[in-house]
CSV table of C-alpha atoms and ligand atoms in Angstrom, one decimal:
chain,number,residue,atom,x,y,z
E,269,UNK,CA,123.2,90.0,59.6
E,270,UNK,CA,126.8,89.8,60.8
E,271,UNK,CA,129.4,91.0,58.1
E,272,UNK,CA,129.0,91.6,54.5
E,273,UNK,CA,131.6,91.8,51.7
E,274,UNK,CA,130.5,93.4,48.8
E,275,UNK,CA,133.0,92.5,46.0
E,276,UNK,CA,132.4,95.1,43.1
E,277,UNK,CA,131.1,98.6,44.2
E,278,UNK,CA,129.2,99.4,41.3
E,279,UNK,CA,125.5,100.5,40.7
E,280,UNK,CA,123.6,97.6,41.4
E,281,UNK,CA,125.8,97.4,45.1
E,282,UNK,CA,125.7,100.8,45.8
E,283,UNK,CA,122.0,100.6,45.4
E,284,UNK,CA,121.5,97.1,47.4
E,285,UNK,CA,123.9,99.0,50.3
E,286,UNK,CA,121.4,101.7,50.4
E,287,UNK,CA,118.2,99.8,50.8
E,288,UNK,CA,119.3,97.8,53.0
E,289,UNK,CA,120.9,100.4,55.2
E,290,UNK,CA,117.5,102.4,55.2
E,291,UNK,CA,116.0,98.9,56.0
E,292,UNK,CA,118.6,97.9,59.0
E,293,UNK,CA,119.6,94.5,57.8
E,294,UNK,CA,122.9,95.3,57.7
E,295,UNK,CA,125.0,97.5,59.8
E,296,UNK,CA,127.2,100.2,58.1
E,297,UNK,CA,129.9,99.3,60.5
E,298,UNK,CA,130.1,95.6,59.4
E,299,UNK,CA,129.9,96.3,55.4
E,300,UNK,CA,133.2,96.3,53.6
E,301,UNK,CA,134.1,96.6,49.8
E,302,UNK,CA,136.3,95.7,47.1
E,303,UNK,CA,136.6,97.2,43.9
E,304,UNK,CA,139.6,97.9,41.3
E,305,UNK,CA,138.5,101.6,41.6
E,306,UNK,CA,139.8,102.9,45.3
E,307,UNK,CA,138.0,106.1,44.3
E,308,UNK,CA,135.0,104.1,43.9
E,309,UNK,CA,135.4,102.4,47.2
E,310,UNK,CA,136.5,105.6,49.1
E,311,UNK,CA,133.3,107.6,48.1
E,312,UNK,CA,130.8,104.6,49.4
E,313,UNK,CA,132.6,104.1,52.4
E,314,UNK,CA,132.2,108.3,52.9
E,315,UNK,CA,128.8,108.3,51.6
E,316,UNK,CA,127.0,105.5,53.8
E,317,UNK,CA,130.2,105.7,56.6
E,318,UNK,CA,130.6,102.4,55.7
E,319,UNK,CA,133.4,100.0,57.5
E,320,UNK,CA,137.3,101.5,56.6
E,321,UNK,CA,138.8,99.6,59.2
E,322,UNK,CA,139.6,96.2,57.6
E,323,UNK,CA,141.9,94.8,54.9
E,324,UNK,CA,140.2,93.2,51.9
E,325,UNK,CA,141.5,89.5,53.3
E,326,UNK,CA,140.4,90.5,56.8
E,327,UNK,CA,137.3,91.5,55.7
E,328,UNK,CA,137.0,88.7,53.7
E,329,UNK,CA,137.7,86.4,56.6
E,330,UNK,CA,135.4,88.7,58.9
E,331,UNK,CA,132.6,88.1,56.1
E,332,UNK,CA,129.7,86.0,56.9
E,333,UNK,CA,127.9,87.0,53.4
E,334,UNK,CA,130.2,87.7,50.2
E,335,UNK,CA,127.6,89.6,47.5
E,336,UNK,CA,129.4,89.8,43.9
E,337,UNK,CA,128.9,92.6,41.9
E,338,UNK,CA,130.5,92.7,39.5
E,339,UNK,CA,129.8,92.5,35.7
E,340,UNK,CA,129.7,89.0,33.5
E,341,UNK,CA,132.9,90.1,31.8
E,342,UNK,CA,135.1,90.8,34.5
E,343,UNK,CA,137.3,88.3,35.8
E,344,UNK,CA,135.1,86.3,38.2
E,345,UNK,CA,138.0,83.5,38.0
E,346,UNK,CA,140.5,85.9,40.2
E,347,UNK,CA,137.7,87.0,41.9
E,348,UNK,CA,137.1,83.6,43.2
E,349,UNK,CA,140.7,83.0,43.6
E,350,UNK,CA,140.4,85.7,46.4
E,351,UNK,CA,137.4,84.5,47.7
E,352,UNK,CA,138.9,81.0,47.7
E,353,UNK,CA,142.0,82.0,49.8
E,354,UNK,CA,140.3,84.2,52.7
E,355,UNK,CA,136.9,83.9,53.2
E,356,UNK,CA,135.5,81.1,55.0
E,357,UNK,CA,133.9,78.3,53.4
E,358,UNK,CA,131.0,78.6,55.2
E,359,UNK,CA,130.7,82.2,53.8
E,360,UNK,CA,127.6,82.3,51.6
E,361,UNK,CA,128.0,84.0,48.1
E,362,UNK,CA,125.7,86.1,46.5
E,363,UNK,CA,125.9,86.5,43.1
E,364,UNK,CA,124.2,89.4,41.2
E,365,UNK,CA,126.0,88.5,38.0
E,366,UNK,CA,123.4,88.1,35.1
E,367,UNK,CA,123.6,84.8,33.3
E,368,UNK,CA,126.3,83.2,35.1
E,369,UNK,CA,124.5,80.0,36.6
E,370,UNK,CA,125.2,78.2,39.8
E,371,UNK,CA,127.3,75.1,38.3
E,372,UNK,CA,129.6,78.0,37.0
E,373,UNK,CA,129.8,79.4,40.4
E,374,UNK,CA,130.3,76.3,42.2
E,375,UNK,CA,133.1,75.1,40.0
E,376,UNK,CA,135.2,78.8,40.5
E,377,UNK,CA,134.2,78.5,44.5
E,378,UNK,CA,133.6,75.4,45.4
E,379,UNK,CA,131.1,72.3,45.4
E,380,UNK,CA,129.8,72.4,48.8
E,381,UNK,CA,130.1,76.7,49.4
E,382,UNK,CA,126.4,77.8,50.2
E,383,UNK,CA,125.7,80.2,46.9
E,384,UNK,CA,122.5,82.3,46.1
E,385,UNK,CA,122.1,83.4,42.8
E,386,UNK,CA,119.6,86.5,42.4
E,387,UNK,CA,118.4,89.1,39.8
E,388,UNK,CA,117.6,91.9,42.0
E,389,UNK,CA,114.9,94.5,40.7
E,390,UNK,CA,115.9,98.0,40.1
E,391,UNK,CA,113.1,99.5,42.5
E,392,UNK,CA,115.4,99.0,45.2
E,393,UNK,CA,115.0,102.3,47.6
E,394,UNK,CA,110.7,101.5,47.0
E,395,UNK,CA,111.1,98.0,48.7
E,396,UNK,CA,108.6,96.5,45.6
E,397,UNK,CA,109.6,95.1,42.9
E,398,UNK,CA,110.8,90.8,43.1
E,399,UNK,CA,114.4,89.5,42.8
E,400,UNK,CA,114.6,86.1,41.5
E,401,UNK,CA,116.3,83.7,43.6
E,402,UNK,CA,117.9,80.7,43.4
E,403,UNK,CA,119.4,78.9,46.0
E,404,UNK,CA,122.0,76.0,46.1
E,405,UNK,CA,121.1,73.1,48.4
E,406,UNK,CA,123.6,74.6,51.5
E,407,UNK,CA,122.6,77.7,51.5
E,408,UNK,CA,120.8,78.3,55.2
E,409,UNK,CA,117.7,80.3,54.1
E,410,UNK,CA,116.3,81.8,57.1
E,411,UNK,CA,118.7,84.2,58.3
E,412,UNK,CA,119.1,85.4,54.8
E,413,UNK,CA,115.8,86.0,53.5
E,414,UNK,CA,115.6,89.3,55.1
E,415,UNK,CA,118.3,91.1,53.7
E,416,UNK,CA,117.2,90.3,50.3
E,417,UNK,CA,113.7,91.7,51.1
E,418,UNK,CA,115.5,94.8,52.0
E,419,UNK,CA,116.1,95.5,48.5
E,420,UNK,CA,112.6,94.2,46.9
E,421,UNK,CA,110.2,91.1,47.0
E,422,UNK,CA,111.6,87.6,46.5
E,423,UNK,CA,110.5,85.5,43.9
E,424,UNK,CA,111.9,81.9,44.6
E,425,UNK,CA,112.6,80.5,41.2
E,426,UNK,CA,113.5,77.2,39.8
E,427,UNK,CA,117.1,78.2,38.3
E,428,UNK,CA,116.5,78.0,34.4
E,429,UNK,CA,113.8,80.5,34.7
E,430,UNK,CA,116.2,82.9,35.4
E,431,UNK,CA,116.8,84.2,32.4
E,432,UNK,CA,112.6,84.5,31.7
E,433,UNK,CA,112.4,86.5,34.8
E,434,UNK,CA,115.5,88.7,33.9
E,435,UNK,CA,113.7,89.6,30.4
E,436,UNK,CA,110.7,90.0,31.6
E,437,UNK,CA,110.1,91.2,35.1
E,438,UNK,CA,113.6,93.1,35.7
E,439,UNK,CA,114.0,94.7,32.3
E,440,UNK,CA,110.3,94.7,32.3
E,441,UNK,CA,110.4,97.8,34.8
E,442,UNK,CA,111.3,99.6,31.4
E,443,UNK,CA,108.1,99.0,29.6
E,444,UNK,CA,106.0,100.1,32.6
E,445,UNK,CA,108.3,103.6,32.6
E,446,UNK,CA,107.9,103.6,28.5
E,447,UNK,CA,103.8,103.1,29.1
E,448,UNK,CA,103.6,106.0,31.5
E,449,UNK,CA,105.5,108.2,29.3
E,450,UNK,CA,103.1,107.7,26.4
E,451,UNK,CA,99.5,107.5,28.0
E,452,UNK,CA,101.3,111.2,30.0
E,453,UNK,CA,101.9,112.1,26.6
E,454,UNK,CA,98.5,111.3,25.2
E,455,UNK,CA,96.8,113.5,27.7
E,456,UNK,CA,99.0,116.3,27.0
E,457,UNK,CA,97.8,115.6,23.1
E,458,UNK,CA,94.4,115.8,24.5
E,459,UNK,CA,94.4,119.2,26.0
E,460,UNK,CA,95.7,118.6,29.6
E,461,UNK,CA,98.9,119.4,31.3
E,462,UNK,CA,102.0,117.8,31.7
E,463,UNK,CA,101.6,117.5,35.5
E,464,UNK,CA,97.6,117.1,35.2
E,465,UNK,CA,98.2,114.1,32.6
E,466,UNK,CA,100.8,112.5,34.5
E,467,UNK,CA,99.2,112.8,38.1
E,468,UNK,CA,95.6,111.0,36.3
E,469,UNK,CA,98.1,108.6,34.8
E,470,UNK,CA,99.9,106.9,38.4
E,471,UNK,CA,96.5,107.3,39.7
E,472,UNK,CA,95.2,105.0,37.0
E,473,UNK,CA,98.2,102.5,37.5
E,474,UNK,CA,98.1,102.5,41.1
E,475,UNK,CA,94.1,101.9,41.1
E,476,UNK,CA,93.9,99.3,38.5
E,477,UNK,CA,96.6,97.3,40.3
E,478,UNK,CA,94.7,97.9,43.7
E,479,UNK,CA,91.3,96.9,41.9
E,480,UNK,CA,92.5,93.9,40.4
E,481,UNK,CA,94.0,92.8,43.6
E,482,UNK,CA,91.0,93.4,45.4
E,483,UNK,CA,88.6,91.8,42.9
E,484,UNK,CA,90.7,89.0,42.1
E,485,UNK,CA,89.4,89.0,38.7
E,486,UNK,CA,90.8,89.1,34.9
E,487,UNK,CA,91.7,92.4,33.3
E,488,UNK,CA,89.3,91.8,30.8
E,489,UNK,CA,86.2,91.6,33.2
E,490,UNK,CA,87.0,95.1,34.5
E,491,UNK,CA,87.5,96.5,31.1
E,492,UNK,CA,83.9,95.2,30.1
E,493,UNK,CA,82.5,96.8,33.3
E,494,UNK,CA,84.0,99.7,32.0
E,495,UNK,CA,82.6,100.0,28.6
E,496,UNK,CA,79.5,100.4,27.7
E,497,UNK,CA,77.8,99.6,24.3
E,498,UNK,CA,79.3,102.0,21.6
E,499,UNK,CA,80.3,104.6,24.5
E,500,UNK,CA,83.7,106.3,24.8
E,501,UNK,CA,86.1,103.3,26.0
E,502,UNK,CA,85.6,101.1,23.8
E,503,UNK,CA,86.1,103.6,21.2
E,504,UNK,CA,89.5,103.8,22.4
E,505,UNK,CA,90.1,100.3,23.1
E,506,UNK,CA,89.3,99.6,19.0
E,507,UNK,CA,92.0,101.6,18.0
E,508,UNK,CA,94.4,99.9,20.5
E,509,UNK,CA,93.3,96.4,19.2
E,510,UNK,CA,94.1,97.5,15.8
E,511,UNK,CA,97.6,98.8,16.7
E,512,UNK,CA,100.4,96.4,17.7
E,513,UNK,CA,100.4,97.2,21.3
E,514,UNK,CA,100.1,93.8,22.5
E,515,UNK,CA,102.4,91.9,19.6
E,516,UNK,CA,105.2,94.6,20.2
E,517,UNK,CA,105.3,94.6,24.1
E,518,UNK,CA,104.9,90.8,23.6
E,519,UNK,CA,108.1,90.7,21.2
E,520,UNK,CA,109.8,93.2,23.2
E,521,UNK,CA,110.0,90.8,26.1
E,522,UNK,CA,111.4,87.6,23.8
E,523,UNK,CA,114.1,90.0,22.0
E,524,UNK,CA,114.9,90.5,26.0
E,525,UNK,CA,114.9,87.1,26.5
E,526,UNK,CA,117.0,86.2,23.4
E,527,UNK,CA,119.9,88.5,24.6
E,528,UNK,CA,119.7,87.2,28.4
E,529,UNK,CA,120.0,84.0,27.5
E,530,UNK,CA,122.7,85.0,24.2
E,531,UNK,CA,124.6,87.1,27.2
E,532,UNK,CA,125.0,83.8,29.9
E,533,UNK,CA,125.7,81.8,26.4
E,534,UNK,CA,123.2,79.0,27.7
S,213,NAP,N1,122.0,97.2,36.7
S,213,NAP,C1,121.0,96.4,36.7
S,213,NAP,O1,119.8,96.7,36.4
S,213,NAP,C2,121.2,95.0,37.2
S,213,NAP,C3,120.1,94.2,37.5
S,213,NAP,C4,120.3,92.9,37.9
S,213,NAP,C5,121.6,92.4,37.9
S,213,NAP,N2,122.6,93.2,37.6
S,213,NAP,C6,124.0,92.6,37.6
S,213,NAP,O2,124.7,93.3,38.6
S,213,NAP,C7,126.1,93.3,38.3
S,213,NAP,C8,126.6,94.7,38.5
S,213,NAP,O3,125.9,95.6,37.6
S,213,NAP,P1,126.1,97.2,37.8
S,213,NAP,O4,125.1,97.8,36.9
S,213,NAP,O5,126.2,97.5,39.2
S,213,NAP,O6,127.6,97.3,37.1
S,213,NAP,P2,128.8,98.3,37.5
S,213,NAP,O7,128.2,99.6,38.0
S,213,NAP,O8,129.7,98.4,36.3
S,213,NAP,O9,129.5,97.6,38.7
S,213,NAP,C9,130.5,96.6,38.6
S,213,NAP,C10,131.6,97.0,39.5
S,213,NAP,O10,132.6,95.9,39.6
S,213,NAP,C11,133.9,96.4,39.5
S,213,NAP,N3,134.8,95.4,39.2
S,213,NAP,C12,135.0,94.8,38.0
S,213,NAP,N4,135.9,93.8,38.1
S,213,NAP,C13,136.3,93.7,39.4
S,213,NAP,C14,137.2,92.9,40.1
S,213,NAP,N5,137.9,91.9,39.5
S,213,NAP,N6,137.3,93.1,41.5
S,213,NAP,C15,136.6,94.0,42.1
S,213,NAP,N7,135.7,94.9,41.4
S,213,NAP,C16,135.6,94.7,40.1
S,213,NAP,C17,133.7,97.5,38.5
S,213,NAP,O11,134.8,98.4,38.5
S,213,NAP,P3,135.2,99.2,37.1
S,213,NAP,O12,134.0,99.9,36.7
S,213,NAP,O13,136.4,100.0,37.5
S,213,NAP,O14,135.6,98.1,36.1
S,213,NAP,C18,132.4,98.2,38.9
S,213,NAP,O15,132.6,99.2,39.9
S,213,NAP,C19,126.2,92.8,36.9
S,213,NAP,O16,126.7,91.5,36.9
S,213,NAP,C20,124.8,92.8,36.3
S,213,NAP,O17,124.6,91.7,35.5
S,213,NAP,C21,122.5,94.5,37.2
């Protein structure tokens, strides 16, 4: 990839800069920033010797790729008013901006600028994890595709299940971290350490994703396999049936979804 502008230095940049630095889809030497902050700036350029040599409008003019970062109540109007002035029209945008859709974007950059619109994943530095993508009709795929695998998977998404996938496979990082912390903490109830719980507990994870991958069968099927009549798993699963595991992870994921799509106000 030839040169990327990154316009907002915040979290979610810092952490697509890294990734694909480890991943060498982009060159440090051809990645510049903007950001109100300068301190902000400064300490990623130092950090990841990132490009100092360029202006903002001569990077912005240098800048093949233009990723916006910044948050959905900044001022993405003067943003684009920057954008608009330097950059070339050609220059595809790549918006990071929860709930801002790509008819908003278009109408602050432009009708016919080439404009992706992804949710990245927070598992950036593991490589797993999907964004969801959605592309506008003249954005050139190919030679982009690999510098958004550099920060996770890509999930290619119709654009108004954007705000599903926001609420329920980006946020939904959180209720895999929440489930971990409370089977860990049920084995420490049982008797086992802290590290002995936790190491059986990412086994467990890891394995019953690689088992259901390999045996390409329902959840359900393997959990019958497991439990035999009136033994100790399904013991354990009657209590779980009679909680509200499934209703509240279930409503947690719709509350999500109510503010996503409260948030981008569609
Ligand atoms: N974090 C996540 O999990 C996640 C996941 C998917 C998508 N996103 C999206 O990613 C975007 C960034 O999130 P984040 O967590 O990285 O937020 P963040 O750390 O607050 O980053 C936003 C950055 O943009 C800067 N900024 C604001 N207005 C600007 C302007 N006019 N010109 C240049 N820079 C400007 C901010 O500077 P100041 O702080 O000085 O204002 C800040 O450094 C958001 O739109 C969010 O919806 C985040």
């Amino acid at each position: 990839m030839s040169h990327i502008h990154f316009f907002g230095a915040g979290q979610m940049a810092e952490a697509i800069i890294r990734a694909a630095l480890q991943r060498h889809t982009i060159a440090a030497g051809e990645v510049t920033l903007s950001d109100i902050d300068p301190a902000r700036i400064a300490l990623l350029r130092q950090r990841y010797h990132l490009n100092d040599d360029l202006s903002e409008s001569a990077a912005l003019s240098a800048a093949q790729y233009i990723v916006l970062g910044v948050r959905p109540q900044d001022d993405l109007a003067a943003v684009a008013a920057i954008i608009n002035q330097y950059a070339s029209p050609n220059a595809t945008v790549i918006s990071i901006i929860a709930g801002v859709t790509l008819e908003k974007l278009a109408a602050l950059l432009g009708d016919t600028r080439p404009i992706a619109r992804i949710i990245p994943n927070t598992l950036t530095d593991t490589g797993l994890g999907f964004s969801g993508v959605a592309f506008n009709p003249h954005v050139e795929r190919a030679p982009l595709l690999p510098f958004l695998e550099s920060f996770g998977k890509v999930m290619l998404l119709e654009e108004r299940l954007i705000d599903a996938f926001t609420a329920f496979a980006v946020a939904g990082i959180n209720y895999v971290y929440y489930f971990i912390e409370s089977l860990a903490d049920a084995g420490v109830l049982a008797g086992l350490t802290r590290t002995q719980s936790t190491q059986a507990v990412y086994e467990n994870l890891i394995g019953a994703v690689e088992m259901l991958k390999l045996k390409q069968c329902h959840p359900r099927q393997l959990m019958d396999i497991n439990n035999s009549p009136g033994g100790v798993g399904i013991n354990g699963i009657y209590e779980l049936n009679k909680s509200d595991f499934a209703a509240g992870l279930q409503q947690s994921v719709l509350a999500a979804l109510r503010r996503t799509t409260e948030l981008s106000g569609n």
